XYZ file of C-alpha atoms in Angstrom:
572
model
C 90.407 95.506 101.716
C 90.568 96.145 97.678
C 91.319 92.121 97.091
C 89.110 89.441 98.402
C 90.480 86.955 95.884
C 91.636 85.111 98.737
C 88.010 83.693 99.519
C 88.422 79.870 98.597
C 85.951 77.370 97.187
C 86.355 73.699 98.710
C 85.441 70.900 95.884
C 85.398 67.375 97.150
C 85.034 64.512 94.841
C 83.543 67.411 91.947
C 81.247 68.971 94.400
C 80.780 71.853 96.092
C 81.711 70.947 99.711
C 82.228 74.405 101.391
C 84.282 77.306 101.831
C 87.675 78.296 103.052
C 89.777 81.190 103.253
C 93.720 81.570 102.065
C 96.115 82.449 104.787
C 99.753 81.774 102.940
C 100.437 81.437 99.381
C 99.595 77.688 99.522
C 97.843 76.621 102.848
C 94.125 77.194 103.308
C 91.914 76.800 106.250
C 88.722 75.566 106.385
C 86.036 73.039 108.451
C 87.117 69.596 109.301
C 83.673 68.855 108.400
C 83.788 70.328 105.366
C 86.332 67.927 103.910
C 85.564 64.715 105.543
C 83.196 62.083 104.100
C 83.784 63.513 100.740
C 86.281 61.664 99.022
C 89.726 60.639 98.689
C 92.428 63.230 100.178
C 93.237 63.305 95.925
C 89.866 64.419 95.129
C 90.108 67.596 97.381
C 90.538 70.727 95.062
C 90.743 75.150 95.931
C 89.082 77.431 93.075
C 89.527 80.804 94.081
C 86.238 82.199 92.426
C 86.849 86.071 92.470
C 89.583 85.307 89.832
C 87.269 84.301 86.943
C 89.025 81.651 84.676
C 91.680 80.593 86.894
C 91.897 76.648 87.371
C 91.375 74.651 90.059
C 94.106 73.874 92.534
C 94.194 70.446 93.794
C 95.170 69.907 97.909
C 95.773 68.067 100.715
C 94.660 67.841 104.400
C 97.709 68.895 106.277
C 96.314 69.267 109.672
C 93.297 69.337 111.845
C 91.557 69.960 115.126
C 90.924 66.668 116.364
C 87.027 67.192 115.597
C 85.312 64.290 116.154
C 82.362 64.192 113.736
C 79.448 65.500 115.858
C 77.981 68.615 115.709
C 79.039 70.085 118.953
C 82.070 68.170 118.940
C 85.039 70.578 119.333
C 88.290 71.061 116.520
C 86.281 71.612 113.550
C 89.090 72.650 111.454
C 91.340 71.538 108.922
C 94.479 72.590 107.352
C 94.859 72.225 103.544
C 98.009 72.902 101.506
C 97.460 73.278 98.234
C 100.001 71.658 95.328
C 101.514 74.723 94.355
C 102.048 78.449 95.947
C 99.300 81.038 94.316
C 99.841 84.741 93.403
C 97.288 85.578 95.276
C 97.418 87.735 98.487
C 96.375 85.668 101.550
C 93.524 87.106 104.388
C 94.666 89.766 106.011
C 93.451 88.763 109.834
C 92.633 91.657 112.414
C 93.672 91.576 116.376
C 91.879 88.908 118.464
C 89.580 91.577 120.077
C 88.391 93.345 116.804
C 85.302 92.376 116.300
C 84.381 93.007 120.104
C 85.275 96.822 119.874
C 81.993 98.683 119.103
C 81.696 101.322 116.889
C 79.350 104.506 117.417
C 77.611 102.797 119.875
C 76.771 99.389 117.785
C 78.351 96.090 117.127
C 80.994 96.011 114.002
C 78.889 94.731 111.375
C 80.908 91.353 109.957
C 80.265 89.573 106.426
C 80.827 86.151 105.367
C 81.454 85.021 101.462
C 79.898 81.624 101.133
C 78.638 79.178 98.888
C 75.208 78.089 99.576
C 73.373 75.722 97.332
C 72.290 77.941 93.685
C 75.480 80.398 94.561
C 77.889 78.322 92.895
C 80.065 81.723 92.327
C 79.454 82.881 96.107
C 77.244 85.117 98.171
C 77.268 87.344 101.104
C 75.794 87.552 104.470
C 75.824 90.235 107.048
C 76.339 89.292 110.462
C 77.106 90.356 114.293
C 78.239 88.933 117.410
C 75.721 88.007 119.682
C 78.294 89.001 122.957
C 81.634 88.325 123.772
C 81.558 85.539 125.611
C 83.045 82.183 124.385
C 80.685 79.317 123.813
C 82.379 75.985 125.435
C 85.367 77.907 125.185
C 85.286 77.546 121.477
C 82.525 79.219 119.693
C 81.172 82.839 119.691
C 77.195 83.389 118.742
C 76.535 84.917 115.185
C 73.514 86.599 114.791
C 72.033 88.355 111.511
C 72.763 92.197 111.294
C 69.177 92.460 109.968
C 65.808 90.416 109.384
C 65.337 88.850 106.188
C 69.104 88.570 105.634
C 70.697 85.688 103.840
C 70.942 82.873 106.290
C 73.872 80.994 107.226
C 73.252 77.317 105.353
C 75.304 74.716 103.968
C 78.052 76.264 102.017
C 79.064 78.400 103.925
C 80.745 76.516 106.545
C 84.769 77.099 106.400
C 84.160 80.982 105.514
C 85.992 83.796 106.479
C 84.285 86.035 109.000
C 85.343 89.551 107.923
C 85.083 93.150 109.520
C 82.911 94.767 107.090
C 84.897 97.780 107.378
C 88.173 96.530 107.187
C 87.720 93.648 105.343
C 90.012 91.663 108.081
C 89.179 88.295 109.547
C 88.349 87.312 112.801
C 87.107 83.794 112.619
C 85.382 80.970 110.695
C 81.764 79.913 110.261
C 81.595 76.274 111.944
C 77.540 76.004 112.009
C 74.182 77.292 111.470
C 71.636 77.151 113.730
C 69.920 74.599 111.896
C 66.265 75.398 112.633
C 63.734 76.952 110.161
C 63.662 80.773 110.075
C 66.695 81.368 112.765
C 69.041 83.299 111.334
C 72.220 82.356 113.828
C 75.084 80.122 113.837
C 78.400 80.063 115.380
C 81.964 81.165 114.521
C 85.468 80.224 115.438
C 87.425 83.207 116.423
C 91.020 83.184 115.321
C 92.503 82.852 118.984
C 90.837 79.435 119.113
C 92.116 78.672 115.443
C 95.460 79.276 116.540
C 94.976 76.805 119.442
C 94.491 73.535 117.007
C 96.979 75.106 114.430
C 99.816 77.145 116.027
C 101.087 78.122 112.460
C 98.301 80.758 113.001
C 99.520 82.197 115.707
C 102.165 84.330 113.633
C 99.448 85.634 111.075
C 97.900 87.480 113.961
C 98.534 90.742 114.404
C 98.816 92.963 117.998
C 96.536 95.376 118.924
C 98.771 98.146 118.988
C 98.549 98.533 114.831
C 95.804 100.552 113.535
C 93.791 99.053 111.337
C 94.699 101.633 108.586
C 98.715 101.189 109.234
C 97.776 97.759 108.628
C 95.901 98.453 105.509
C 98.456 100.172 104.090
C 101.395 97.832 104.855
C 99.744 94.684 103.337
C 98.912 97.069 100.343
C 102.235 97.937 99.842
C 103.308 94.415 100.428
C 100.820 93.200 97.868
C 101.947 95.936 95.302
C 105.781 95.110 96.141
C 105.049 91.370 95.466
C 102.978 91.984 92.049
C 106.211 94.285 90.918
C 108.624 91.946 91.782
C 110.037 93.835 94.277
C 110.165 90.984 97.395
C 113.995 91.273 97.426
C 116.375 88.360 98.563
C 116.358 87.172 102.145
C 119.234 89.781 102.982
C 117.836 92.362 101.990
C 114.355 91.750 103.685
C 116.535 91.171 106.998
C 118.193 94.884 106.377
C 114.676 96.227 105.277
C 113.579 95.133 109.455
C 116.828 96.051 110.875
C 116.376 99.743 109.331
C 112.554 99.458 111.314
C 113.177 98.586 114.119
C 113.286 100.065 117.633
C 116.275 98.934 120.199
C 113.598 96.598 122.023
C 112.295 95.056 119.323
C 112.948 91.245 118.782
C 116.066 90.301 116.649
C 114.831 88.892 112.780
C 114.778 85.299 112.836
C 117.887 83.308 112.221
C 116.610 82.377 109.033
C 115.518 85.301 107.705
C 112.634 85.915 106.015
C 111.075 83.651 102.934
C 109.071 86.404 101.676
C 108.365 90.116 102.238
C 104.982 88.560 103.213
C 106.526 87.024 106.114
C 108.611 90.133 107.388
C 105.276 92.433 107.386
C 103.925 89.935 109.562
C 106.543 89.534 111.634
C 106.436 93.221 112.377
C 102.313 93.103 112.039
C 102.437 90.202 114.468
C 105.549 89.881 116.742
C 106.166 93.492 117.406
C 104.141 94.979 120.542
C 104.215 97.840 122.923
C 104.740 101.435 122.868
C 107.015 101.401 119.998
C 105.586 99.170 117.939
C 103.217 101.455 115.684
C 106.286 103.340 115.271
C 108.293 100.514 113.738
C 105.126 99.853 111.549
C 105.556 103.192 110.260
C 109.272 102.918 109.681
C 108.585 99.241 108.020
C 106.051 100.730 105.839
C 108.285 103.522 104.420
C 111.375 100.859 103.865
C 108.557 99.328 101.719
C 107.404 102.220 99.988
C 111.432 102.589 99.199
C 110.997 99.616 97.127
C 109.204 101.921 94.607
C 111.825 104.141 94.081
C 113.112 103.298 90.333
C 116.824 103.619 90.833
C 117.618 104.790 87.309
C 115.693 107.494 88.501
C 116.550 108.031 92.525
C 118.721 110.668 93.420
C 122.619 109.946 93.383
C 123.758 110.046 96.897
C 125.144 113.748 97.443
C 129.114 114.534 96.954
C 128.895 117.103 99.024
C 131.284 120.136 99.447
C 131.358 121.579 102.864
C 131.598 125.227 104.283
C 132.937 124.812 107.955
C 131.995 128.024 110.078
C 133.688 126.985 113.352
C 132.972 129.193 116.085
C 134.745 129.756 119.399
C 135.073 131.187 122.577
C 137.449 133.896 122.319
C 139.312 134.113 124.907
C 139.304 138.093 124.646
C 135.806 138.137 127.170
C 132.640 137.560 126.671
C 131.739 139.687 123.994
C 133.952 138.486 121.387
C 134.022 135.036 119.367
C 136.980 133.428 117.458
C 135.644 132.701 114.055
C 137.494 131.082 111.232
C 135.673 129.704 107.580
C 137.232 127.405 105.377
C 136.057 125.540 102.143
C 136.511 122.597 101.343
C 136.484 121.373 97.319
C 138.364 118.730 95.577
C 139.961 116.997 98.330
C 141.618 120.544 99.426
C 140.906 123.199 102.206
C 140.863 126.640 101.416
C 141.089 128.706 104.577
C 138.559 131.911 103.842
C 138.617 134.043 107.153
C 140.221 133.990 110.791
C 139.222 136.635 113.250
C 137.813 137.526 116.759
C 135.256 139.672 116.347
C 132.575 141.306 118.429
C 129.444 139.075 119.091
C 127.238 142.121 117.214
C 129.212 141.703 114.393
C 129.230 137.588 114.086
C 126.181 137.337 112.059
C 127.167 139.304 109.289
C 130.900 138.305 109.030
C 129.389 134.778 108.562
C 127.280 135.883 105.719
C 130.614 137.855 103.852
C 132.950 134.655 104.385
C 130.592 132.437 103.701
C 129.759 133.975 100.033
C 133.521 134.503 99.290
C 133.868 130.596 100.769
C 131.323 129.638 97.157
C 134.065 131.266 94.957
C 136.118 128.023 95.852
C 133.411 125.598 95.625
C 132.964 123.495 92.429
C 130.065 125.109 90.143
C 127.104 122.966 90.978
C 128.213 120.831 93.523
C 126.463 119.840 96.562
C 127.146 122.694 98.898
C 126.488 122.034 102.826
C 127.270 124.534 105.685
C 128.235 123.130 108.659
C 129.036 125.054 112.304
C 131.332 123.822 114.539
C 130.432 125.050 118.051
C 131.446 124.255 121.944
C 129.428 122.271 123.436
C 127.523 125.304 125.372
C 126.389 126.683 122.058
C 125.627 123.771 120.430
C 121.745 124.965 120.730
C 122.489 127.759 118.744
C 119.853 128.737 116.319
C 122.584 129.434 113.293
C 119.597 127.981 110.951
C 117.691 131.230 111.641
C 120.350 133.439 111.001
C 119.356 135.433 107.849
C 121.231 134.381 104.592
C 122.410 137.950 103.477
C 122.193 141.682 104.279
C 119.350 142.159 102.188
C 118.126 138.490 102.460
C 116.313 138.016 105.652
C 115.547 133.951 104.494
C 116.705 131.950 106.921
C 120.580 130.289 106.267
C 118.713 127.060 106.927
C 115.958 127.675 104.376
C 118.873 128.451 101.493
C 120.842 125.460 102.327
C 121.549 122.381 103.731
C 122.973 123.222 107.575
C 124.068 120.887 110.136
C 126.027 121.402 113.170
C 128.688 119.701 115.325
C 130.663 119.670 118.201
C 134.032 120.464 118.786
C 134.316 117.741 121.655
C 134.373 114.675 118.916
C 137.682 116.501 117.665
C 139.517 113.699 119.303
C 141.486 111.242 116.566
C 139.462 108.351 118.353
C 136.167 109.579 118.084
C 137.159 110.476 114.581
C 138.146 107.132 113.270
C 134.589 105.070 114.770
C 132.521 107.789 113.295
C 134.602 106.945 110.143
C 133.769 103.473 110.618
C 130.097 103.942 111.343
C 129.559 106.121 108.500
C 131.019 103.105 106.153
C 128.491 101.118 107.996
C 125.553 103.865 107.275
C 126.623 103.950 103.426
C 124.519 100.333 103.094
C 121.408 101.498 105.124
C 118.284 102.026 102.999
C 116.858 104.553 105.901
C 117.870 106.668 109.104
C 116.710 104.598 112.012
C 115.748 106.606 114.912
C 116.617 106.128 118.260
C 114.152 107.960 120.460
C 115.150 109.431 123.890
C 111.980 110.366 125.675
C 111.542 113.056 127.481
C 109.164 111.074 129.538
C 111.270 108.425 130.640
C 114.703 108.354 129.634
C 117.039 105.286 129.463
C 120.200 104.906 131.716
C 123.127 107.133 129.630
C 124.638 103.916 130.497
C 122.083 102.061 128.510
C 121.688 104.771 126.126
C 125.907 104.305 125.394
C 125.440 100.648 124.637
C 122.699 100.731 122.358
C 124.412 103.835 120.212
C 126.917 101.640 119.811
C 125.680 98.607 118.406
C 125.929 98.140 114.708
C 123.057 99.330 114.070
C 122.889 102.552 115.402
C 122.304 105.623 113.317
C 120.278 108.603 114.804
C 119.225 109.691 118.062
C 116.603 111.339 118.641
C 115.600 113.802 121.296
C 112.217 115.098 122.848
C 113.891 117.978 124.649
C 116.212 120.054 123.968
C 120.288 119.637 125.051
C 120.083 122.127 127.805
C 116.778 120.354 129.587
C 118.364 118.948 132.760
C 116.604 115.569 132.991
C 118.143 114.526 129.279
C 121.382 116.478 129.378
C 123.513 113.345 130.608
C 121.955 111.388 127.614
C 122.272 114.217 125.481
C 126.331 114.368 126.234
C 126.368 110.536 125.774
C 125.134 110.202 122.440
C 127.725 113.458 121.205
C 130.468 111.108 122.738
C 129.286 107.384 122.081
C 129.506 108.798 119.276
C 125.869 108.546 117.609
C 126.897 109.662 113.878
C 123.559 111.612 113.468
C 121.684 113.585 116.690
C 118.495 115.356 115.723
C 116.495 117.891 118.430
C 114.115 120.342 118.508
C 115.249 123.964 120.193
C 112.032 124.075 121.465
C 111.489 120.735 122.380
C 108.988 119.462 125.460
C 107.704 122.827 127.439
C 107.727 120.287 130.741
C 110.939 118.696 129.984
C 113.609 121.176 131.175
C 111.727 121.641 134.864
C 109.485 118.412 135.972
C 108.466 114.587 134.578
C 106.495 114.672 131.745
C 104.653 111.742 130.606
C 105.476 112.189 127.153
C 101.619 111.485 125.767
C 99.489 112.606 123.754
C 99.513 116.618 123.644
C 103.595 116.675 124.722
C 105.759 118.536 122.087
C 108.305 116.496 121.832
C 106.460 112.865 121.554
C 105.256 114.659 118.329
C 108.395 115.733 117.275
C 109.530 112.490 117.597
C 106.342 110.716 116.097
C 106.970 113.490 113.017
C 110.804 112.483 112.538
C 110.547 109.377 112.550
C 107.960 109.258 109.410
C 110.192 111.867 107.570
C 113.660 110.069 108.393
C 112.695 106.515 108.513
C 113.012 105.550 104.412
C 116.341 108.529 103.672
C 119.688 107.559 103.708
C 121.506 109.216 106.466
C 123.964 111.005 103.831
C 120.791 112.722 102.597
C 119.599 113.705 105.951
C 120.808 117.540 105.452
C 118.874 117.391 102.169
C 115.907 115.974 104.080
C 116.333 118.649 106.541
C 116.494 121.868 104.474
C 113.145 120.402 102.875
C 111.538 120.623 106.189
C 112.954 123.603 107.284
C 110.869 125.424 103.860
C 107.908 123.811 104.752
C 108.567 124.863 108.564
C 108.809 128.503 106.809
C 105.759 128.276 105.030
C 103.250 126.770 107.628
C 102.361 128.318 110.849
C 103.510 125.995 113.680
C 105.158 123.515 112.110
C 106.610 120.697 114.160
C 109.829 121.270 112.362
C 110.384 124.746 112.995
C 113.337 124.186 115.328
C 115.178 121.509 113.853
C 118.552 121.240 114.668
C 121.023 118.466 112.690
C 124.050 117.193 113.950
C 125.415 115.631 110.910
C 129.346 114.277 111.497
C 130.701 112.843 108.919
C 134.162 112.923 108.936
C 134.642 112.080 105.330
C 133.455 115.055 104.085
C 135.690 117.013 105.840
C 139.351 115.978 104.060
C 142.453 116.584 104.975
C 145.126 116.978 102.339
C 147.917 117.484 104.593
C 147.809 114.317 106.229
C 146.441 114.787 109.337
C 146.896 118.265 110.237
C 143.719 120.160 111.437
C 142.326 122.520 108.782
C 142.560 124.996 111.782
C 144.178 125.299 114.977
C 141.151 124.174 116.997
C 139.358 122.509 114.119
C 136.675 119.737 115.175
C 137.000 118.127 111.454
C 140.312 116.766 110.553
């Protein structure tokens, strides 16, 4: 961690009593021991000694452990609150099992911040576990990392014990060993804290978290908090809902009081396979915060191209394509015709130039393809952008496709609906369909339709028969944004795949969800054409493939009051 201001100094009666650790920004933990016998409950005072200068805070005993005075008596721990909150980041505490997990072949080296007698200002002291197992079912054996270390003594009983690579804690010192030259004591893991003091139990986090997403969060929190940028309890509710995964708990009816407490709520309440995911999407909604709006882009405006291609009708090797343009609330139809399928490519290009000339100088122009349902894979992205441009369409500019299938009035007027809905959303929340073990469509249906839906997300691509039903589903629930990969899992289309570690389309989906999570789903095609140039540029990219479905019927207007800008339009 950068910040240990958080280590506490316990005064009673005007001495030094102990130490203590903050944990919120006004209650900290420490021994029962350590502030019993000393004093009136008014006498009790906090000085938080790695911020030089700053005053003592005076505090209360709020809570204990039920310790009954002797030295192997269990519950040695107390809760104070102090008379005020402090702008000081509290202890950032690591999963219960931490400091078990061995690293290289050692124990984690752990270090406590005390205040011995002559260390007035603090000290440290490297230590390890002795083993795993619980003492009494309340202690775990300290022992010192090396000889002639600084001994646990009086002082520092109440301290943190931290992971000295991390800098997270995973218990308290209760005693020393007490003889001459022994260099052990005992600490109080955090599991047993939370036992005599529930309100622990939330600062916690699961073990799913890496201790560097973890790192990262708090230090964004932390940064967010100094810049005033915690937000109001809506908006710290909208900041989780944007996060999270469909299985994820709902916020608490209350909200949140701080931005402190929703990163622990998703630190802490959030487990299984989805959770470091949600981490990651929490994180970016955090890192949003940043973004100086003065200076953020404006959402885009966009003016459309519509290249809506058909089956013919006239046999397999011709298509039915039309172009139209769409600028200032008007269509302008460009080009009709059935062509030959050798010739498709490079009509495009032709109508789609003479489709600028009607375009509004420096507007934000997006192509879009409208295609059946059977071509919906089609890689129009790769087409080239000219006859003496072989740069990829979907390298030039922003290109999404859709399906003719949501031409229905009904299916336009709830994507209209959910696209209002999307216009408040800080971020594109991803809904990922596995290719390992796909939902029910049934399921799928109902969660794409809940208010908060946004994106789907596939591992496979449409035509993989395991995923096609779910694929169909989210075209028609109607999910307002569907994002693939034409490549997509290599085990998908044929037999299970476990969708682990090594599977091409859990690390599509891992990728898109750190790329999508903090962009507003009207900038997704901008998002988009930026990975499709980096997609150009590095060998292998995961985003090579990318196909958008972007719907929004807004974009597409209709000035004729509800006549189709083509006979078998899929805008209106």
């Amino acid at each position: 961690m950068n910040s240990a201001e958080w280590h506490a100094r316990i005064e009673s009666a005007g001495r030094v009593a102990g130490a203590g650790f903050l944990v919120t920004p006004r209650k900290v933990l420490t021994c029962a021991h350590v502030v019993r016998g000393g004093g009136a409950a008014e006498a009790l005072s906090v000085t938080f000694t790695e911020r030089p200068g700053s005053p003592a805070v005076p505090a209360r005993v709020i809570a204990d452990g039920g310790w009954g005075g002797g030295a192997t008596d269990l519950g040695d721990l107390a809760v104070l609150e102090l008379a005020h909150d402090v702008p000081i980041a509290p202890a950032a505490l690591a999963p219960v099992d931490a400091a078990h997990a061995p690293r290289a072949d050692r124990p984690r080296k752990l270090v406590v911040y005390g205040f011995p007698v002559g260390f007035d200002e603090g000290t440290l002291a490297e230590y390890r576990i002795t083993a795993t197992q619980l003492l009494n079912r309340e202690w775990i054996q300290l022992e010192a990392w090396q000889p002639g270390g600084q001994p646990l003594a009086p002082g520092f009983s109440g301290a943190a014990v931290t992971l000295a690579d991390t800098g997270e804690v995973v218990g308290m010192v209760t005693a020393a060993a007490g003889a001459q030259g022994v260099h052990n004591g005992r600490m109080m893991p955090t599991e047993v804290m939370a036992r005599y003091w529930p309100g622990l139990e939330g600062l916690v986090p699961t073990s799913e978290h890496g201790a560097a997403d973890r790192a990262r969060l708090r230090a964004l929190v932390e940064r967010a908090v100094r810049a005033g940028l915690d937000g109001d309890p809506v908006r710290r509710v909208r900041l989780y809902e944007a996060a999270r995964a469909p299985l994820d708990p709902d916020p608490p009816e209350e909200g949140f009081d701080s931005l402190w407490s929703a990163a622990l709520f998703v630190l802490c309440e959030l487990d299984g396979a989805d959770a470091a995911a949600t981490v990651a999407r929490f994180t970016a909604q955090v890192e949003a915060l940043f973004r100086v709006p003065a200076e953020a882009p404006a959402a885009p405006d966009w003016s459309p191209i519509l290249v809506d291609l058909q089956h013919s009708g006239a046999g397999d090797g011709h298509v039915r394509v039309e172009v139209s343009a769409y600028s200032g609330g008007r269509r302008h139809p460009v080009g009709s015709e059935t062509v030959p399928q050798a010739r498709v490519r490079a009509y495009v290009q032709e109508r789609i130039e003479a489709a600028f000339r009607y375009l509004t100088p420096g507007c934000d122009e997006l192509i879009a393809f409208a295609l059946p349902r059977d071509w919906i894979d089609l890689p129009v992205d790769r087409w080239a952008s000219a006859p003496d441009d072989d740069t990829p369409l979907g390298s030039v500019y922003p290109l999404v496709v859709t399906d003719h299938a949501r031409l229905r009035a009904g299916t336009r007027h709830q994507l209209t609906r959910a696209w209002k809905r999307l216009d408040t959303l800080p971020g594109a929340r991803v809904h990922r369909v596995e290719c390992g073990s796909p939902e029910e469509p049934a399921r799928l249906r109902l969660r794409l339709r809940k208010p908060d839906a946004c994106l789907a997300g596939f591992a496979t691509a449409p035509a993989a028969p395991r995923t096609r039903p779910h694929f169909d589903t989210s075209l028609t629930a109607p999910a307002p944004v569907v994002i693939w990969s034409r490549g997509g899992c290599a085990d998908g289309p044929d037999e299970a795949c476990a969708g682990g570690d090594g599977c091409a389309g859990k690390t599509f989906l891992d990728e898109l969800d750190a790329c999508v999570s903090g962009v507003p789903p009207a900038e997704l095609p901008r998002q988009v054409l930026a990975l499709r140039e980096e997609a150009d540029a590095e060998e292998g990219h995961w985003a090579r493939d990318i196909q958008l479905l972007w719907d929004d019927p807004r974009v597409f207007t209709d000035p004729h009051g509800g006549a189709p800008a083509h006979a078998h339009s899929p805008v209106v």
